[in-house]
Tab-separated table of C-alpha atoms and ligand atoms in Angstrom:
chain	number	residue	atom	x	y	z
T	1	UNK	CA	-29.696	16.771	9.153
T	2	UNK	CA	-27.709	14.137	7.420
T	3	UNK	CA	-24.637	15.188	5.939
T	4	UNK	CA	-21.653	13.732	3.501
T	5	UNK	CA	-17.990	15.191	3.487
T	6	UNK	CA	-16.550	16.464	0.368
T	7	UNK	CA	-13.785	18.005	1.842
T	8	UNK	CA	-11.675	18.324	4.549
T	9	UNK	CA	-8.636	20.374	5.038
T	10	UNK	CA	-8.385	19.665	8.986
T	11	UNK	CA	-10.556	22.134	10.906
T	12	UNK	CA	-13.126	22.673	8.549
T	13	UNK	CA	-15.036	20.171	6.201
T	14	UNK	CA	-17.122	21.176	3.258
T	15	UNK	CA	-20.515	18.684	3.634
T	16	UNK	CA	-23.581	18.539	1.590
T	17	UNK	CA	-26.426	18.444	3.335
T	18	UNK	CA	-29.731	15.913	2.611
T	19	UNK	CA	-30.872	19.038	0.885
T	20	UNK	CA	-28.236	19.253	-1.993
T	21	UNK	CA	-26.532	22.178	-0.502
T	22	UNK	CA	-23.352	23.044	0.948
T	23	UNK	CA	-22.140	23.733	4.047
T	24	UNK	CA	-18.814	25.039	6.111
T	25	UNK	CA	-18.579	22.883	9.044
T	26	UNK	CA	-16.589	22.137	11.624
T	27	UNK	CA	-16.684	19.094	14.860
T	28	UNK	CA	-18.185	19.527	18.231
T	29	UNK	CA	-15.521	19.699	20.302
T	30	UNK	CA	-14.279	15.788	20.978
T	31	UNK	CA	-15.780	13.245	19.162
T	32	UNK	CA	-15.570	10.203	21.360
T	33	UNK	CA	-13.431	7.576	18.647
T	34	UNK	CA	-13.173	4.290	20.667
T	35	UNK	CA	-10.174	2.566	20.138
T	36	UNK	CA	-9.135	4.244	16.344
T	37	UNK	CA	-5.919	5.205	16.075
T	38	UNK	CA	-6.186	7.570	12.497
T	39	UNK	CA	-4.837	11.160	12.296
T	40	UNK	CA	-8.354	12.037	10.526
T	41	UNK	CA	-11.125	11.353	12.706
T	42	UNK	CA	-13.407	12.100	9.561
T	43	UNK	CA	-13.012	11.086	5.980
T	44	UNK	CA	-14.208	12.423	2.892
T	45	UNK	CA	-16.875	10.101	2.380
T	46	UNK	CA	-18.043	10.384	5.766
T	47	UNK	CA	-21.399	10.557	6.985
T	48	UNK	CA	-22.196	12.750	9.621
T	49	UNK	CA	-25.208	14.573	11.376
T	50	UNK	CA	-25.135	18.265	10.635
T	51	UNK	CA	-26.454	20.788	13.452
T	52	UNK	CA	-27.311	24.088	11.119
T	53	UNK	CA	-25.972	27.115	13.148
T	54	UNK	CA	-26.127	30.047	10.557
T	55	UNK	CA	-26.379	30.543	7.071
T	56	UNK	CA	-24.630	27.899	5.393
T	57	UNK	CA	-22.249	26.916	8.674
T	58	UNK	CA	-22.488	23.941	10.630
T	59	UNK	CA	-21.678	21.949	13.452
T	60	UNK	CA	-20.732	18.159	13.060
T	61	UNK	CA	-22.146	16.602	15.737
T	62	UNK	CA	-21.917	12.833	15.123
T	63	UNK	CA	-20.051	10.274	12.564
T	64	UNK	CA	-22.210	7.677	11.103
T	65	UNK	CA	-21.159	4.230	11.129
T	66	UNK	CA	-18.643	3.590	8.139
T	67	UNK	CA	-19.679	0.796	5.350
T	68	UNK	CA	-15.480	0.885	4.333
T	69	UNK	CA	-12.706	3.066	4.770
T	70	UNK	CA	-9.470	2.897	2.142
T	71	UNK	CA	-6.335	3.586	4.399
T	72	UNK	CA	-2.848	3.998	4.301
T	73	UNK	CA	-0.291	4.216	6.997
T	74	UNK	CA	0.399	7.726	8.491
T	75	UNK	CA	3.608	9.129	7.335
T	76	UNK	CA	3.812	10.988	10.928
T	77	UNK	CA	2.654	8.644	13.312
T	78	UNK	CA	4.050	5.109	12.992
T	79	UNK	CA	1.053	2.574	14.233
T	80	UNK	CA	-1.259	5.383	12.967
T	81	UNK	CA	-3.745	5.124	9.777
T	82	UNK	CA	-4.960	7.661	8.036
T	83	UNK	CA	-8.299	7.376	6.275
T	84	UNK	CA	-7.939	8.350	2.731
T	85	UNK	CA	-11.268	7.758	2.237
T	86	UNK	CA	-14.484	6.172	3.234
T	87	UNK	CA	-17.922	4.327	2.382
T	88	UNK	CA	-16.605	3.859	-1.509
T	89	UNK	CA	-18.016	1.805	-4.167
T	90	UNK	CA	-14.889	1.235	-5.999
T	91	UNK	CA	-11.496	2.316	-6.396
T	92	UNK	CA	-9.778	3.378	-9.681
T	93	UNK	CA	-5.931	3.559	-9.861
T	94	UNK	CA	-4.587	5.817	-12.855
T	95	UNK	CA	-1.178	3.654	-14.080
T	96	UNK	CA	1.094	5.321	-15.987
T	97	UNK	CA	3.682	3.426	-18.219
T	98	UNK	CA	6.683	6.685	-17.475
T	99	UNK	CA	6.407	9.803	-16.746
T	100	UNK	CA	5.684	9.065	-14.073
T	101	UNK	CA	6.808	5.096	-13.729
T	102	UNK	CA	4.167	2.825	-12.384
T	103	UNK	CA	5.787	0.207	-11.092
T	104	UNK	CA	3.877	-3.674	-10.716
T	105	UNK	CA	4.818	-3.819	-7.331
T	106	UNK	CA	2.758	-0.385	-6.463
T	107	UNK	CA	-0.438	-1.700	-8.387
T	108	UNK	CA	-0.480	-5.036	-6.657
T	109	UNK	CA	-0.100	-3.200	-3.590
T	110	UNK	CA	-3.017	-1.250	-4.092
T	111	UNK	CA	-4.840	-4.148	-5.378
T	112	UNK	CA	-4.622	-5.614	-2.135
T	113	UNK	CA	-4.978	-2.896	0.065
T	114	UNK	CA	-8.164	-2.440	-1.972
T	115	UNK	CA	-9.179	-6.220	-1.940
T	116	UNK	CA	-8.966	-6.578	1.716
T	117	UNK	CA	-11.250	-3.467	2.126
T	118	UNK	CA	-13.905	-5.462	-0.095
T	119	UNK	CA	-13.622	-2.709	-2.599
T	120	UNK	CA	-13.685	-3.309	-6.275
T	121	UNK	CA	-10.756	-2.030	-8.402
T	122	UNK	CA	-10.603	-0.670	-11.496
T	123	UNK	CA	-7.173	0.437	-13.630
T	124	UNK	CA	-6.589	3.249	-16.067
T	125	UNK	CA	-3.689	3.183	-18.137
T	126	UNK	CA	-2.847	6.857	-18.488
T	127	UNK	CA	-1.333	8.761	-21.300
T	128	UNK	CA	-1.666	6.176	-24.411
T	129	UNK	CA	-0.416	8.961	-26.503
T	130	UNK	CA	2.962	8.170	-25.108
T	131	UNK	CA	3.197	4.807	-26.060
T	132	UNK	CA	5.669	3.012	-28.499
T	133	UNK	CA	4.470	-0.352	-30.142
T	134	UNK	CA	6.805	-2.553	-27.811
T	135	UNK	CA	5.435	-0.298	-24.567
T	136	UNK	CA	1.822	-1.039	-26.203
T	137	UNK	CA	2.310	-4.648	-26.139
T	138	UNK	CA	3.420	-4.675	-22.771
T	139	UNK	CA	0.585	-2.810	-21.326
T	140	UNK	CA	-2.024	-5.168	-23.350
T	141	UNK	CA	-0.425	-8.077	-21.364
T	142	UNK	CA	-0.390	-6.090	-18.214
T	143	UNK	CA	-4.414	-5.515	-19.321
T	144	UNK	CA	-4.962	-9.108	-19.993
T	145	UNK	CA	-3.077	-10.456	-16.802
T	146	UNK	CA	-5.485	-8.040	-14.991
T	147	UNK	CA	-8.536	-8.298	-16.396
T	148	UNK	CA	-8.558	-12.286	-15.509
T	149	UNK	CA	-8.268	-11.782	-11.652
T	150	UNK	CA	-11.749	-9.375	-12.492
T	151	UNK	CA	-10.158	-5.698	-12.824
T	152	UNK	CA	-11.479	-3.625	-15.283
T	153	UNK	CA	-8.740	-2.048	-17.282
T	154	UNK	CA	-8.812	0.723	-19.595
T	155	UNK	CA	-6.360	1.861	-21.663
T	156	UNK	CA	-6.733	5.865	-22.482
T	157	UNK	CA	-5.111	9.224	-22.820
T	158	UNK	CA	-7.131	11.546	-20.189
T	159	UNK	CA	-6.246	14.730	-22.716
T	160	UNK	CA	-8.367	13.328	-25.089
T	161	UNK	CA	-12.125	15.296	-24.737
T	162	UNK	CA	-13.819	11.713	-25.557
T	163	UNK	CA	-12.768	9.834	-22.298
T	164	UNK	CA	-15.527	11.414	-20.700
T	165	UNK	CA	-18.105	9.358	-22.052
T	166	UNK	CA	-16.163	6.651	-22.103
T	167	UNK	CA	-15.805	6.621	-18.702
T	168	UNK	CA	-18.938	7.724	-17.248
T	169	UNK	CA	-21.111	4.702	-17.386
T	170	UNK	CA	-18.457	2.953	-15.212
T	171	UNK	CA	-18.696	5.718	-12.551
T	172	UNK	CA	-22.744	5.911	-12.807
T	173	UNK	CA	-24.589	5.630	-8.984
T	174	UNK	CA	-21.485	4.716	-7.347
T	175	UNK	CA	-18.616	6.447	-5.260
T	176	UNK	CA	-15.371	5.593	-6.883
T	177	UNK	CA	-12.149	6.570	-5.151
T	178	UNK	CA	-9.482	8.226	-7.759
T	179	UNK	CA	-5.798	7.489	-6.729
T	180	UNK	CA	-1.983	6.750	-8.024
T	181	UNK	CA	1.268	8.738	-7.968
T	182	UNK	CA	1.509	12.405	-8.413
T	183	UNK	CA	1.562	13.134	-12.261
T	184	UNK	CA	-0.045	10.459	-13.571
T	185	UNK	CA	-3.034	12.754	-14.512
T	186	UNK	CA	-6.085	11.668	-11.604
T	187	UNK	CA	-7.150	15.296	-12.038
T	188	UNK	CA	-6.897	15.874	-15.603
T	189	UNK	CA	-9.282	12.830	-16.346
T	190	UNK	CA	-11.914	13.905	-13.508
T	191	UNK	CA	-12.012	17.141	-15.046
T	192	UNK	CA	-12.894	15.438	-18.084
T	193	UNK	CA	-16.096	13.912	-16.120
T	194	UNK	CA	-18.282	17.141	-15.829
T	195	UNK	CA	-18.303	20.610	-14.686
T	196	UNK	CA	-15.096	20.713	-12.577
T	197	UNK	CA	-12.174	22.302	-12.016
T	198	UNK	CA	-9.373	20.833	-10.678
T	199	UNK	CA	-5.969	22.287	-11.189
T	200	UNK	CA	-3.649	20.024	-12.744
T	201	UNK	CA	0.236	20.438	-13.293
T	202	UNK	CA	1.736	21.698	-15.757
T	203	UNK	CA	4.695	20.133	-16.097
T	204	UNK	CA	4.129	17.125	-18.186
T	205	UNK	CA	7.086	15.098	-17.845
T	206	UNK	CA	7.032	14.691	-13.793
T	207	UNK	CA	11.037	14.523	-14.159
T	208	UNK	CA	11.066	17.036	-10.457
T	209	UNK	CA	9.112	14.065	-7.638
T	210	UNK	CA	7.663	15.629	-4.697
T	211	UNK	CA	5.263	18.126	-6.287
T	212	UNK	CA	1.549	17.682	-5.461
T	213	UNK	CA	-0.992	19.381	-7.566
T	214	UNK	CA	-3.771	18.262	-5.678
T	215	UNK	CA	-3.376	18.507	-1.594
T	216	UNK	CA	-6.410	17.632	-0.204
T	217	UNK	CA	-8.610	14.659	-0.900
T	218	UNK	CA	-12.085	15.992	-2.423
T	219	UNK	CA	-15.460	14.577	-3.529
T	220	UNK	CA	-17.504	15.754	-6.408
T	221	UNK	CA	-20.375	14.890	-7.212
T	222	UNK	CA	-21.356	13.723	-10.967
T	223	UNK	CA	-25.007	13.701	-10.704
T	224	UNK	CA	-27.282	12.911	-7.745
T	225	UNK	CA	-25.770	9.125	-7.208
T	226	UNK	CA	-22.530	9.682	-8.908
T	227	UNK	CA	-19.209	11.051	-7.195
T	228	UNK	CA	-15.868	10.465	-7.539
T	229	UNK	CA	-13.184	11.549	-5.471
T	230	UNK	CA	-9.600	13.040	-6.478
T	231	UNK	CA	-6.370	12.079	-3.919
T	232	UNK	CA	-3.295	13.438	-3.924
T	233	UNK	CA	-0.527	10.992	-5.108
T	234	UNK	CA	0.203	8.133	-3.303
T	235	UNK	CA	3.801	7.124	-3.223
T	236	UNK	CA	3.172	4.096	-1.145
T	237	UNK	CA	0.144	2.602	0.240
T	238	UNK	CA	1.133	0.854	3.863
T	239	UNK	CA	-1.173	-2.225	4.297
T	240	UNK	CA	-2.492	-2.121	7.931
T	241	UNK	CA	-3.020	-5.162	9.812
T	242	UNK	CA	-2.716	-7.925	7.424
T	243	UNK	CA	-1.606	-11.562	8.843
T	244	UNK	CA	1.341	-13.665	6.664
T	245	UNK	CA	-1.222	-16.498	6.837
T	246	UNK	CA	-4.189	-13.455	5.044
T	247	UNK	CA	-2.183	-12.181	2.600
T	248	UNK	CA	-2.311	-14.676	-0.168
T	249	UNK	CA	-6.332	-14.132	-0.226
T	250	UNK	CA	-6.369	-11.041	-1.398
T	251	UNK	CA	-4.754	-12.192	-4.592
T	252	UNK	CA	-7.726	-13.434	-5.681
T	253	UNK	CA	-5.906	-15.799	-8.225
T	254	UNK	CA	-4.295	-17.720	-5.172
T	255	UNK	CA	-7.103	-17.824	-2.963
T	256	UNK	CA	-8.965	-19.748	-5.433
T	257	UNK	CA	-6.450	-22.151	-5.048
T	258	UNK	CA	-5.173	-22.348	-1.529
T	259	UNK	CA	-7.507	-25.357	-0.860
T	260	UNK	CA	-5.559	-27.291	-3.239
T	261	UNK	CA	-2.669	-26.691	-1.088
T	262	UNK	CA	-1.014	-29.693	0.772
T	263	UNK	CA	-1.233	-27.143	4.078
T	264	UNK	CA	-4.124	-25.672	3.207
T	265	UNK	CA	-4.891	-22.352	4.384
T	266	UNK	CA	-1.630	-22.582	6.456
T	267	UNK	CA	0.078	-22.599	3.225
T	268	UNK	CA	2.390	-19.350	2.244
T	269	UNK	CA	2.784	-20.412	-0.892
T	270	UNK	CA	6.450	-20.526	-0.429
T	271	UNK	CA	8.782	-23.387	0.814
T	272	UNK	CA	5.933	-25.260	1.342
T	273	UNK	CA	5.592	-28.463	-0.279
T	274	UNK	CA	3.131	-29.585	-2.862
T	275	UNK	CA	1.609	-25.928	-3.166
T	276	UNK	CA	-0.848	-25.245	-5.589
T	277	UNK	CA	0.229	-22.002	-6.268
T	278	UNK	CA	3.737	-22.483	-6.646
T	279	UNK	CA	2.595	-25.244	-9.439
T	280	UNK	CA	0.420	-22.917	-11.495
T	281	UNK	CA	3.085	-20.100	-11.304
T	282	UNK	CA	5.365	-22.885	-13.427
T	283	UNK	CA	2.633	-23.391	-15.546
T	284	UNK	CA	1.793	-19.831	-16.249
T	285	UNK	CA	-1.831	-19.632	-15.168
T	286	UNK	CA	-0.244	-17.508	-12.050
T	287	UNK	CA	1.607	-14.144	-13.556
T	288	UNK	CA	5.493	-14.395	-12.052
T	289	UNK	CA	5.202	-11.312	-11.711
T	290	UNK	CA	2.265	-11.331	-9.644
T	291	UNK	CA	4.094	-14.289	-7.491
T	292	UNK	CA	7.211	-11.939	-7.017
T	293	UNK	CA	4.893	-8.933	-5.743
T	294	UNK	CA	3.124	-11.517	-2.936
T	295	UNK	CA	6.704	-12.999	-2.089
T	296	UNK	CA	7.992	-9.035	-1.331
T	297	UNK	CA	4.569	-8.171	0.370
T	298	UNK	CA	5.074	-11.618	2.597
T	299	UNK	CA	8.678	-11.008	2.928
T	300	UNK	CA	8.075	-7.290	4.645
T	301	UNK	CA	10.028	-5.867	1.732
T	302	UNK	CA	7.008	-3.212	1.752
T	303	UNK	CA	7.187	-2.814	5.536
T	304	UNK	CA	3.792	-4.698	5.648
T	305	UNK	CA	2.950	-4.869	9.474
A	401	GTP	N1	0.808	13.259	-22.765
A	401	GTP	C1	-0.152	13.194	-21.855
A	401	GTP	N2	-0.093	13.964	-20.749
A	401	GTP	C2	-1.081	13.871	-19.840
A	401	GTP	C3	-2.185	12.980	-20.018
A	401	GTP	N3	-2.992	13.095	-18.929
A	401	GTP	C4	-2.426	14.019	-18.131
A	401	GTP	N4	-1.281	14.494	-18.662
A	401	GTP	C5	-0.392	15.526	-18.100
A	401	GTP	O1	0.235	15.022	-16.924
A	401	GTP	C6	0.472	16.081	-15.988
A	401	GTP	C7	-0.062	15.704	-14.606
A	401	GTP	O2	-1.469	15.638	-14.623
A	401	GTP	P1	-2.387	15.890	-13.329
A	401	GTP	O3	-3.802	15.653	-13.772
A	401	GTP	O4	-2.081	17.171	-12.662
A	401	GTP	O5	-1.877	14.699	-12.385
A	401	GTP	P2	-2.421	14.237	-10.948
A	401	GTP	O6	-2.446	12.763	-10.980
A	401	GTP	O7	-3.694	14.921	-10.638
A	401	GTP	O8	-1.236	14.726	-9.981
A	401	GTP	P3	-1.315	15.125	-8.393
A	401	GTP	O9	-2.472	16.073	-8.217
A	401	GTP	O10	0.002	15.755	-8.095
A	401	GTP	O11	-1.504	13.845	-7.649
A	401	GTP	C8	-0.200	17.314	-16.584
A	401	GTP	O12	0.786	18.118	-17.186
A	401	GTP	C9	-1.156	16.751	-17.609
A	401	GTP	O13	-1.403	17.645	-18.666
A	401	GTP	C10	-2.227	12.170	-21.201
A	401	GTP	O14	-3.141	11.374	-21.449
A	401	GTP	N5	-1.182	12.320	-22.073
A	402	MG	MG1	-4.256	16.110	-9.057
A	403	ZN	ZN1	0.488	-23.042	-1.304
């Protein structure tokens, strides 16, 4: 039977089978993996083909080919990736302004990592009720800088029992990955979303780093074609395998332009002369801030590969 992970906590994943229910199941021996270098072998997200042994237990026998995976580097194994997540529809990054600090250089980041997966990105801006007028202001730039390059943004508090609905019709017959820094309330909003339970912290100023709430990365499903799927925080998210010469087209507001370039695609958008995206960061149709991320991604301040 065909299968889809929800959970995995190493040696055992939680899969629902074709028929809706769920199963304890854990891998055949050795999986042959050709060539992949992750710590995971499977993903939440996953499918597999389930071999019924007992009541509700399994055996994973094979992994289906994956559509996407959304990866970051291992924090173990250098050279390694491990699969946060795979075969997702889109991927939603909850921002917060402090407590915890989102900084630009992390959401860029992800929008890239995202963007070169061919996954769509949305943003939540977490915990409105926090807000001054001057931190308002900024985040409504931050939302209209964003929203051009085609990133829906949503400005919220995820306490409040309305967001919900709000949010629903965005998630509606699609997988949508949930992930940002630890704190910034990823589980508090998905337990918003329907009948679930996640355990969030409950300390609400995130002053003391390093505490997870959530460990493991888990799928739930919303109805029969909606799921969503809560992370732990991610402090950084290592891009794999992306070439000085790639990077600039996953900022989708310079790959529009990099034809315009004198060099063309061989253009880094950098010392280069007559570069098309230098010009329209003078003019302001290119954020600087946006600019600064790409030059530190380029750079390797990020330890990009
Ligand atoms: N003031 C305020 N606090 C919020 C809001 N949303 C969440 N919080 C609080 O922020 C803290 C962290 O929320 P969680 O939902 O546990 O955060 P998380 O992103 O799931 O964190 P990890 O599981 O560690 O990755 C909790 O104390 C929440 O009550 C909000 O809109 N406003
Ligand atoms: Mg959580
Ligand atoms: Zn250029």
């Amino acid at each position: 039977m065909k299968g889809l992970i929800l959970k995995s906590t190493g040696s055992w994943y939680e899969v629902e089978g074709e028929d809706k229910e769920i199963y304890a199941a854990r891998m055949r021996g050795k999986i042959r993996l050709d060539g992949i270098k992750e710590t995971n072998p499977v993903a939440v997200g996953d499918y597999v083909l389930l071999q019924i042994e007992k009541d509700k237990e399994g055996v994973i026998t094979e992994i289906l080919p994956r559509q996407n995976f959304i990866s970051r580097q291992s924090v173990k194994k250098t050279g390694h990736a491990h699969i946060i997540a795979a075969n997702i529809d889109q991927a939603l990054l909850v921002v917060t302004w402090a407590k915890p600090r989102t900084s630009l250089g992390f959401i860029d980041r992800f929008l890239v990592a995202a963007e070169s997966f061919r996954i769509p990105q949305i943003i939540v801006f977490n915990k409105e009720d926090l807000l001054n007028d001057e931190e308002r202001k900024e985040i409504e730039n931050l939302i209209s800088v964003y929203s051009s390059l085609n990133v829906k943004c949503i400005l919220l508090s995820a306490k409040n029992e309305e967001v919900g609905q709000l949010l629903f019709p965005i998630l509606q017959n699609k997988k949508t990955l949930f992930s940002g820094h630890s704190g910034v309330g990823k589980s508090t909003l998905i337990n918003q979303l329907g009948n679930i339970n996640q355990k969030t912290s409950l300390i609400s100023d995130f002053s003391s780093k390093g505490i997870h709430t959530t460990t493991f990365a888990e799928m739930f499903s919303l109805d029969e074609n909606t799921y969503i799927i809560d992370t732990p925080g991610i402090k950084e998210l290592g891009l794999v395998d992306i070439s000085e010469e790639e990077l600039s087209d996953y900022f989708v507001e310079m790959r529009e332009l990099r034809q315009s370039c004198k060099f063309g695609s061989r253009c880094l958008h950098h010392h280069e002369p007559s570069c098309a995206v230098k010009e329209a960061v003078s003019t302001g149709k290119i954020a600087q801030s946006r600019y600064s991320n790409y030059l530190s991604m380029l750079l390797g301040e990020d330890n990009r590969k």
